[in-house]
């Protein structure tokens, strides 16, 4: 069996482009799975306080409000096109069903609607940042 390195390279590029940790490709009787090990960033590491020798873990931020999560993986955009007015801003009132962001997946621009009414408390992803399925993209009060 000859392994097509071109497919593996393309899958690896998708991992990096979309911020994925694993991707799988199946064609007839060929199955290729590419994955990478993600090293936790410094905010998830265990730190030692200067006054004691006991390790302390950083606790996750307490979320007050409703988290709106990404329904797909892709790249998040805050505006319909570069330089255009953003869909949402912190402090702005939104209604259920209103577009809050666009997530591009495989060259398709997917308008992501709000799942609740409320006021934008926090925008959790930067413009142009990759997002995962289920990742919190905004918090609404």
Tab-separated table of N, CA and C in Angstrom:
chain	number	residue	atom	x	y	z
A	1	UNK	N	0.835	-1.181	0.000
A	1	UNK	CA	0.000	0.000	0.000
A	1	UNK	C	0.881	1.245	0.000
A	2	UNK	N	0.570	2.148	-0.883
A	2	UNK	CA	1.325	3.391	-0.968
A	2	UNK	C	0.540	4.501	-0.250
A	3	UNK	N	1.212	5.215	0.627
A	3	UNK	CA	0.580	6.302	1.377
A	3	UNK	C	0.708	7.588	0.582
A	4	UNK	N	-0.428	8.267	0.400
A	4	UNK	CA	-0.429	9.528	-0.330
A	4	UNK	C	-0.051	10.662	0.626
A	5	UNK	N	1.202	11.101	0.549
A	5	UNK	CA	1.705	12.148	1.442
A	5	UNK	C	0.988	13.474	1.216
A	6	UNK	N	0.482	13.687	0.026
A	6	UNK	CA	-0.229	14.921	-0.311
A	6	UNK	C	-1.485	15.071	0.566
A	7	UNK	N	-2.209	13.963	0.758
A	7	UNK	CA	-3.416	13.989	1.594
A	7	UNK	C	-3.045	14.280	3.043
A	8	UNK	N	-1.995	13.633	3.528
A	8	UNK	CA	-1.559	13.853	4.917
A	8	UNK	C	-1.153	15.307	5.118
A	9	UNK	N	-0.424	15.867	4.147
A	9	UNK	CA	-0.013	17.269	4.252
A	9	UNK	C	-1.226	18.192	4.258
A	10	UNK	N	-2.199	17.920	3.400
A	10	UNK	CA	-3.409	18.741	3.338
A	10	UNK	C	-4.198	18.653	4.646
A	11	UNK	N	-4.325	17.454	5.201
A	11	UNK	CA	-5.027	17.286	6.475
A	11	UNK	C	-4.303	18.028	7.600
A	12	UNK	N	-2.975	17.980	7.575
A	12	UNK	CA	-2.185	18.696	8.579
A	12	UNK	C	-2.406	20.200	8.462
A	13	UNK	N	-2.497	20.715	7.248
A	13	UNK	CA	-2.771	22.140	7.046
A	13	UNK	C	-4.145	22.516	7.584
A	14	UNK	N	-5.144	21.624	7.417
A	14	UNK	CA	-6.474	21.875	7.966
A	14	UNK	C	-6.427	21.918	9.494
A	15	UNK	N	-5.633	21.020	10.100
A	15	UNK	CA	-5.490	21.040	11.559
A	15	UNK	C	-5.050	22.418	12.027
A	16	UNK	N	-4.017	22.944	11.378
A	16	UNK	CA	-3.466	24.239	11.777
A	16	UNK	C	-4.409	25.376	11.439
A	17	UNK	N	-4.999	25.352	10.237
A	17	UNK	CA	-5.869	26.450	9.797
A	17	UNK	C	-7.097	26.607	10.689
A	18	UNK	N	-7.691	25.487	11.095
A	18	UNK	CA	-8.923	25.545	11.876
A	18	UNK	C	-8.711	25.303	13.363
A	19	UNK	N	-7.459	25.188	13.795
A	19	UNK	CA	-7.167	25.010	15.222
A	19	UNK	C	-7.662	23.682	15.762
A	20	UNK	N	-7.651	22.648	14.933
A	20	UNK	CA	-8.129	21.334	15.347
A	20	UNK	C	-7.008	20.525	15.993
A	21	UNK	N	-7.385	19.481	16.708
A	21	UNK	CA	-6.382	18.581	17.278
A	21	UNK	C	-6.397	17.232	16.572
A	22	UNK	N	-7.457	16.967	15.785
A	22	UNK	CA	-7.553	15.688	15.109
A	22	UNK	C	-8.485	15.807	13.911
A	23	UNK	N	-8.144	15.111	12.820
A	23	UNK	CA	-8.990	15.083	11.628
A	23	UNK	C	-8.846	13.708	10.991
A	24	UNK	N	-9.940	13.227	10.385
A	24	UNK	CA	-9.938	11.899	9.798
A	24	UNK	C	-10.479	11.970	8.377
A	25	UNK	N	-9.879	11.190	7.471
A	25	UNK	CA	-10.281	11.144	6.072
A	25	UNK	C	-10.484	9.683	5.687
A	26	UNK	N	-11.621	9.381	5.050
A	26	UNK	CA	-11.912	8.022	4.615
A	26	UNK	C	-12.301	8.042	3.147
A	27	UNK	N	-11.719	7.135	2.367
A	27	UNK	CA	-12.033	7.007	0.948
A	27	UNK	C	-11.948	5.530	0.594
A	28	UNK	N	-13.078	4.934	0.252
A	28	UNK	CA	-13.176	3.500	-0.060
A	28	UNK	C	-12.584	2.685	1.085
A	29	UNK	N	-11.471	1.980	0.853
A	29	UNK	CA	-10.884	1.175	1.917
A	29	UNK	C	-9.633	1.810	2.514
A	30	UNK	N	-9.488	3.130	2.332
A	30	UNK	CA	-8.370	3.866	2.924
A	30	UNK	C	-8.911	4.784	4.008
A	31	UNK	N	-8.256	4.749	5.152
A	31	UNK	CA	-8.657	5.607	6.264
A	31	UNK	C	-7.393	6.251	6.819
A	32	UNK	N	-7.371	7.592	6.837
A	32	UNK	CA	-6.212	8.329	7.345
A	32	UNK	C	-6.677	9.221	8.483
A	33	UNK	N	-5.981	9.127	9.598
A	33	UNK	CA	-6.300	9.941	10.766
A	33	UNK	C	-5.042	10.712	11.140
A	34	UNK	N	-5.164	12.051	11.207
A	34	UNK	CA	-4.036	12.904	11.568
A	34	UNK	C	-4.408	13.624	12.851
A	35	UNK	N	-3.505	13.575	13.829
A	35	UNK	CA	-3.772	14.278	15.082
A	35	UNK	C	-2.483	14.890	15.593
A	36	UNK	N	-2.651	15.864	16.482
A	36	UNK	CA	-1.479	16.478	17.085
A	36	UNK	C	-1.725	16.648	18.571
A	37	UNK	N	-0.650	16.682	19.298
A	37	UNK	CA	-0.713	16.861	20.732
A	37	UNK	C	-0.629	18.347	21.004
A	38	UNK	N	-1.607	18.867	21.739
A	38	UNK	CA	-1.631	20.284	22.064
A	38	UNK	C	-1.060	20.480	23.452
A	39	UNK	N	-0.048	21.327	23.556
A	39	UNK	CA	0.555	21.650	24.845
A	39	UNK	C	-0.303	22.738	25.485
A	40	UNK	N	-0.759	22.541	26.721
A	40	UNK	CA	-1.592	23.559	27.366
A	40	UNK	C	-0.862	24.892	27.441
A	41	UNK	N	-1.648	25.984	27.280
A	41	UNK	CA	-1.014	27.299	27.368
A	41	UNK	C	-0.719	27.653	28.821
A	42	UNK	N	0.014	28.713	29.025
A	42	UNK	CA	0.488	29.054	30.368
A	42	UNK	C	-0.635	29.357	31.350
A	43	UNK	N	-1.834	29.720	30.859
A	43	UNK	CA	-2.920	30.024	31.791
A	43	UNK	C	-3.501	28.746	32.405
A	44	UNK	N	-3.152	27.580	31.839
A	44	UNK	CA	-3.669	26.335	32.377
A	44	UNK	C	-2.635	25.572	33.215
A	45	UNK	N	-1.491	26.142	33.383
A	45	UNK	CA	-0.441	25.433	34.103
A	45	UNK	C	-0.607	25.580	35.606
A	46	UNK	N	0.055	24.701	36.332
A	46	UNK	CA	0.049	24.755	37.786
A	46	UNK	C	1.147	25.724	38.214
A	47	UNK	N	0.820	26.632	39.111
A	47	UNK	CA	1.831	27.589	39.564
A	47	UNK	C	2.080	27.409	41.053
A	48	UNK	N	3.222	27.880	41.511
A	48	UNK	CA	3.575	27.782	42.918
A	48	UNK	C	3.611	29.193	43.495
A	49	UNK	N	2.893	29.390	44.590
A	49	UNK	CA	2.874	30.706	45.216
A	49	UNK	C	4.220	30.974	45.880
A	50	UNK	N	4.635	32.223	45.892
A	50	UNK	CA	5.949	32.576	46.430
A	50	UNK	C	6.052	32.313	47.928
A	51	UNK	N	4.952	32.485	48.672
A	51	UNK	CA	5.022	32.351	50.122
A	51	UNK	C	4.873	30.910	50.604
A	52	UNK	N	4.393	30.004	49.744
A	52	UNK	CA	4.244	28.618	50.150
A	52	UNK	C	4.857	27.703	49.101
A	53	UNK	N	5.008	26.448	49.454
A	53	UNK	CA	5.542	25.496	48.494
A	53	UNK	C	4.451	24.573	47.952
A	54	UNK	N	3.185	24.859	48.284
A	54	UNK	CA	2.088	24.036	47.791
A	54	UNK	C	1.641	24.541	46.423
A	55	UNK	N	1.459	23.632	45.454
A	55	UNK	CA	0.991	24.071	44.135
A	55	UNK	C	-0.465	24.524	44.197
A	56	UNK	N	-0.776	25.533	43.417
A	56	UNK	CA	-2.152	26.009	43.311
A	56	UNK	C	-2.537	26.048	41.847
A	57	UNK	N	-3.758	25.637	41.550
A	57	UNK	CA	-4.232	25.657	40.172
A	57	UNK	C	-5.084	26.907	39.961
A	58	UNK	N	-4.974	27.473	38.759
A	58	UNK	CA	-5.846	28.592	38.427
A	58	UNK	C	-7.244	28.035	38.201
A	59	UNK	N	-8.210	28.666	38.805
A	59	UNK	CA	-9.581	28.225	38.649
A	59	UNK	C	-10.169	28.826	37.382
A	60	UNK	N	-11.075	28.094	36.703
A	60	UNK	CA	-11.705	28.682	35.538
A	60	UNK	C	-12.536	29.889	35.951
A	61	UNK	N	-12.648	30.861	35.036
A	61	UNK	CA	-13.422	32.062	35.330
A	61	UNK	C	-14.872	31.685	35.596
A	62	UNK	N	-15.447	32.303	36.609
A	62	UNK	CA	-16.857	32.097	36.885
A	62	UNK	C	-17.645	32.857	35.823
A	63	UNK	N	-18.556	32.154	35.172
A	63	UNK	CA	-19.327	32.761	34.109
A	63	UNK	C	-20.674	33.181	34.662
A	64	UNK	N	-20.984	34.464	34.558
A	64	UNK	CA	-22.311	34.921	34.932
A	64	UNK	C	-22.970	35.411	33.658
A	65	UNK	N	-24.051	34.790	33.301
A	65	UNK	CA	-24.722	35.093	32.047
A	65	UNK	C	-24.887	33.815	31.249
A	66	UNK	N	-25.399	33.966	30.047
A	66	UNK	CA	-25.626	32.826	29.176
A	66	UNK	C	-24.528	32.752	28.129
A	67	UNK	N	-23.922	31.598	28.010
A	67	UNK	CA	-22.871	31.403	27.012
A	67	UNK	C	-23.522	31.018	25.687
A	68	UNK	N	-23.140	31.706	24.619
A	68	UNK	CA	-23.560	31.318	23.273
A	68	UNK	C	-22.359	30.627	22.657
A	69	UNK	N	-22.574	29.390	22.206
A	69	UNK	CA	-21.467	28.564	21.719
A	69	UNK	C	-21.509	28.421	20.203
A	70	UNK	N	-20.343	28.168	19.624
A	70	UNK	CA	-20.252	27.983	18.182
A	70	UNK	C	-20.855	26.631	17.794
A	71	UNK	N	-21.766	26.622	16.807
A	71	UNK	CA	-22.358	25.359	16.382
A	71	UNK	C	-21.474	24.589	15.393
A	72	UNK	N	-20.375	25.221	14.932
A	72	UNK	CA	-19.487	24.583	13.956
A	72	UNK	C	-18.041	24.992	14.215
A	73	UNK	N	-17.118	24.282	13.569
A	73	UNK	CA	-15.714	24.685	13.634
A	73	UNK	C	-15.412	25.555	12.426
A	74	UNK	N	-14.478	26.461	12.579
A	74	UNK	CA	-14.090	27.328	11.471
A	74	UNK	C	-13.377	28.564	11.976
A	75	UNK	N	-13.454	29.627	11.202
A	75	UNK	CA	-12.819	30.888	11.557
A	75	UNK	C	-13.901	31.924	11.816
A	76	UNK	N	-13.837	32.584	12.973
A	76	UNK	CA	-14.859	33.552	13.383
A	76	UNK	C	-14.543	34.937	12.833
A	77	UNK	N	-15.583	35.604	12.361
A	77	UNK	CA	-15.454	36.984	11.879
A	77	UNK	C	-16.533	37.834	12.539
A	78	UNK	N	-16.153	39.023	13.000
A	78	UNK	CA	-17.079	39.912	13.707
A	78	UNK	C	-17.921	40.777	12.773
A	79	UNK	N	-17.535	40.872	11.491
A	79	UNK	CA	-18.233	41.731	10.540
A	79	UNK	C	-18.458	40.973	9.233
A	80	UNK	N	-19.425	41.409	8.421
A	80	UNK	CA	-19.704	40.704	7.169
A	80	UNK	C	-18.574	40.789	6.147
A	81	UNK	N	-17.728	41.812	6.266
A	81	UNK	CA	-16.563	41.964	5.396
A	81	UNK	C	-15.549	42.864	6.087
A	82	UNK	N	-14.282	42.802	5.683
A	82	UNK	CA	-13.263	43.647	6.328
A	82	UNK	C	-13.633	45.128	6.249
A	83	UNK	N	-13.519	45.817	7.377
A	83	UNK	CA	-13.814	47.244	7.443
A	83	UNK	C	-15.280	47.576	7.667
A	84	UNK	N	-16.156	46.600	7.584
A	84	UNK	CA	-17.592	46.845	7.780
A	84	UNK	C	-17.913	46.922	9.271
A	85	UNK	N	-19.114	47.413	9.570
A	85	UNK	CA	-19.577	47.521	10.960
A	85	UNK	C	-19.726	46.117	11.560
A	86	UNK	N	-19.261	45.960	12.805
A	86	UNK	CA	-19.338	44.677	13.498
A	86	UNK	C	-20.795	44.329	13.805
A	87	UNK	N	-21.084	43.026	13.827
A	87	UNK	CA	-22.434	42.565	14.153
A	87	UNK	C	-22.808	42.914	15.588
A	88	UNK	N	-21.846	42.761	16.512
A	88	UNK	CA	-22.118	42.982	17.929
A	88	UNK	C	-20.972	43.733	18.588
A	89	UNK	N	-21.286	44.364	19.709
A	89	UNK	CA	-20.281	45.009	20.544
A	89	UNK	C	-20.698	44.827	22.000
A	90	UNK	N	-19.730	44.847	22.909
A	90	UNK	CA	-20.028	44.705	24.332
A	90	UNK	C	-20.972	45.838	24.744
A	91	UNK	N	-22.040	45.489	25.459
A	91	UNK	CA	-23.018	46.464	25.911
A	91	UNK	C	-24.216	46.612	24.984
A	92	UNK	N	-24.141	46.045	23.781
A	92	UNK	CA	-25.229	46.159	22.819
A	92	UNK	C	-26.320	45.138	23.126
A	93	UNK	N	-27.593	45.556	22.954
A	93	UNK	CA	-28.735	44.659	23.134
A	93	UNK	C	-28.892	43.812	21.876
A	94	UNK	N	-29.166	42.532	22.067
A	94	UNK	CA	-29.430	41.668	20.932
A	94	UNK	C	-30.686	40.856	21.178
A	95	UNK	N	-31.261	40.361	20.081
A	95	UNK	CA	-32.451	39.527	20.172
A	95	UNK	C	-32.122	38.134	19.671
A	96	UNK	N	-32.872	37.166	20.160
A	96	UNK	CA	-32.700	35.785	19.729
A	96	UNK	C	-32.863	35.719	18.214
A	97	UNK	N	-31.942	35.051	17.547
A	97	UNK	CA	-31.998	34.905	16.100
A	97	UNK	C	-31.174	35.926	15.338
A	98	UNK	N	-30.755	37.004	16.009
A	98	UNK	CA	-29.939	38.042	15.377
A	98	UNK	C	-28.524	37.507	15.146
A	99	UNK	N	-27.935	37.820	13.976
A	99	UNK	CA	-26.577	37.356	13.672
A	99	UNK	C	-25.592	38.019	14.624
A	100	UNK	N	-24.757	37.192	15.247
A	100	UNK	CA	-23.756	37.713	16.181
A	100	UNK	C	-22.346	37.621	15.608
A	101	UNK	N	-22.162	36.722	14.636
A	101	UNK	CA	-20.840	36.471	14.092
A	101	UNK	C	-20.994	35.635	12.833
A	102	UNK	N	-19.940	35.579	12.039
A	102	UNK	CA	-19.881	34.660	10.909
A	102	UNK	C	-18.757	33.679	11.214
A	103	UNK	N	-19.022	32.395	10.985
A	103	UNK	CA	-17.963	31.391	11.103
A	103	UNK	C	-17.777	30.778	9.720
A	104	UNK	N	-16.577	30.964	9.180
A	104	UNK	CA	-16.250	30.417	7.864
A	104	UNK	C	-15.754	28.987	8.034
A	105	UNK	N	-16.397	28.088	7.311
A	105	UNK	CA	-15.981	26.689	7.320
A	105	UNK	C	-15.962	26.199	5.881
A	106	UNK	N	-14.819	25.774	5.419
A	106	UNK	CA	-14.650	25.270	4.064
A	106	UNK	C	-15.166	26.261	3.016
A	107	UNK	N	-14.743	27.497	3.141
A	107	UNK	CA	-15.062	28.587	2.213
A	107	UNK	C	-16.545	28.974	2.195
A	108	UNK	N	-17.305	28.526	3.192
A	108	UNK	CA	-18.712	28.898	3.320
A	108	UNK	C	-18.871	29.800	4.535
A	109	UNK	N	-19.522	30.952	4.338
A	109	UNK	CA	-19.748	31.902	5.421
A	109	UNK	C	-21.072	31.562	6.106
A	110	UNK	N	-20.995	31.101	7.348
A	110	UNK	CA	-22.165	30.693	8.119
A	110	UNK	C	-22.517	31.771	9.134
A	111	UNK	N	-23.697	32.365	9.010
A	111	UNK	CA	-24.150	33.374	9.963
A	111	UNK	C	-24.594	32.655	11.229
A	112	UNK	N	-24.012	33.040	12.365
A	112	UNK	CA	-24.324	32.404	13.648
A	112	UNK	C	-25.321	33.290	14.388
A	113	UNK	N	-26.527	32.758	14.668
A	113	UNK	CA	-27.533	33.549	15.366
A	113	UNK	C	-27.402	33.453	16.882
A	114	UNK	N	-27.881	34.479	17.555
A	114	UNK	CA	-27.927	34.444	19.012
A	114	UNK	C	-28.999	33.442	19.428
A	115	UNK	N	-28.739	32.721	20.490
A	115	UNK	CA	-29.720	31.751	20.979
A	115	UNK	C	-30.589	32.340	22.092
A	116	UNK	N	-30.272	33.593	22.498
A	116	UNK	CA	-31.016	34.248	23.581
A	116	UNK	C	-31.131	35.750	23.335
A	117	UNK	N	-32.084	36.386	24.026
A	117	UNK	CA	-32.180	37.847	24.072
A	117	UNK	C	-31.298	38.329	25.215
A	118	UNK	N	-30.767	39.542	25.106
A	118	UNK	CA	-30.001	40.088	26.218
A	118	UNK	C	-29.023	41.155	25.789
A	119	UNK	N	-28.082	41.434	26.672
A	119	UNK	CA	-27.047	42.437	26.434
A	119	UNK	C	-25.700	41.718	26.386
A	120	UNK	N	-24.881	42.045	25.377
A	120	UNK	CA	-23.572	41.413	25.219
A	120	UNK	C	-22.693	41.806	26.397
A	121	UNK	N	-22.249	40.817	27.142
A	121	UNK	CA	-21.372	41.056	28.284
A	121	UNK	C	-19.906	40.887	27.890
A	122	UNK	N	-19.639	39.878	27.041
A	122	UNK	CA	-18.257	39.597	26.657
A	122	UNK	C	-18.228	38.912	25.299
A	123	UNK	N	-17.258	39.298	24.473
A	123	UNK	CA	-16.998	38.626	23.211
A	123	UNK	C	-15.751	37.781	23.453
A	124	UNK	N	-15.891	36.479	23.339
A	124	UNK	CA	-14.840	35.554	23.778
A	124	UNK	C	-13.850	35.145	22.689
A	125	UNK	N	-14.086	35.547	21.449
A	125	UNK	CA	-13.157	35.206	20.365
A	125	UNK	C	-12.776	36.471	19.605
A	126	UNK	N	-11.544	36.500	19.135
A	126	UNK	CA	-11.050	37.623	18.354
A	126	UNK	C	-11.488	37.468	16.899
A	127	UNK	N	-11.535	38.564	16.186
A	127	UNK	CA	-11.850	38.545	14.767
A	127	UNK	C	-10.763	37.761	14.031
A	128	UNK	N	-11.161	36.781	13.228
A	128	UNK	CA	-10.204	35.972	12.482
A	128	UNK	C	-9.645	34.785	13.245
A	129	UNK	N	-10.115	34.570	14.465
A	129	UNK	CA	-9.618	33.478	15.312
A	129	UNK	C	-10.343	32.169	14.981
A	130	UNK	N	-9.618	31.036	14.951
A	130	UNK	CA	-10.281	29.743	14.765
A	130	UNK	C	-11.143	29.415	15.985
A	131	UNK	N	-12.290	28.778	15.742
A	131	UNK	CA	-13.166	28.342	16.829
A	131	UNK	C	-13.494	26.865	16.651
A	132	UNK	N	-13.723	26.201	17.765
A	132	UNK	CA	-14.090	24.789	17.784
A	132	UNK	C	-15.601	24.667	17.966
A	133	UNK	N	-16.139	23.514	17.627
A	133	UNK	CA	-17.536	23.220	17.899
A	133	UNK	C	-17.757	23.278	19.414
A	134	UNK	N	-18.784	23.994	19.851
A	134	UNK	CA	-19.095	24.069	21.274
A	134	UNK	C	-18.301	25.093	22.057
A	135	UNK	N	-17.385	25.804	21.397
A	135	UNK	CA	-16.589	26.827	22.087
A	135	UNK	C	-17.461	28.052	22.343
A	136	UNK	N	-17.347	28.633	23.535
A	136	UNK	CA	-18.109	29.835	23.858
A	136	UNK	C	-17.589	30.998	23.007
A	137	UNK	N	-18.520	31.650	22.270
A	137	UNK	CA	-18.094	32.775	21.433
A	137	UNK	C	-18.531	34.119	22.023
A	138	UNK	N	-19.656	34.139	22.744
A	138	UNK	CA	-20.059	35.356	23.469
A	138	UNK	C	-20.767	34.964	24.748
A	139	UNK	N	-20.843	35.944	25.680
A	139	UNK	CA	-21.615	35.769	26.915
A	139	UNK	C	-22.642	36.900	26.958
A	140	UNK	N	-23.905	36.503	27.195
A	140	UNK	CA	-25.016	37.445	27.199
A	140	UNK	C	-25.649	37.483	28.583
A	141	UNK	N	-25.975	38.700	29.047
A	141	UNK	CA	-26.666	38.840	30.335
A	141	UNK	C	-28.148	38.958	30.104
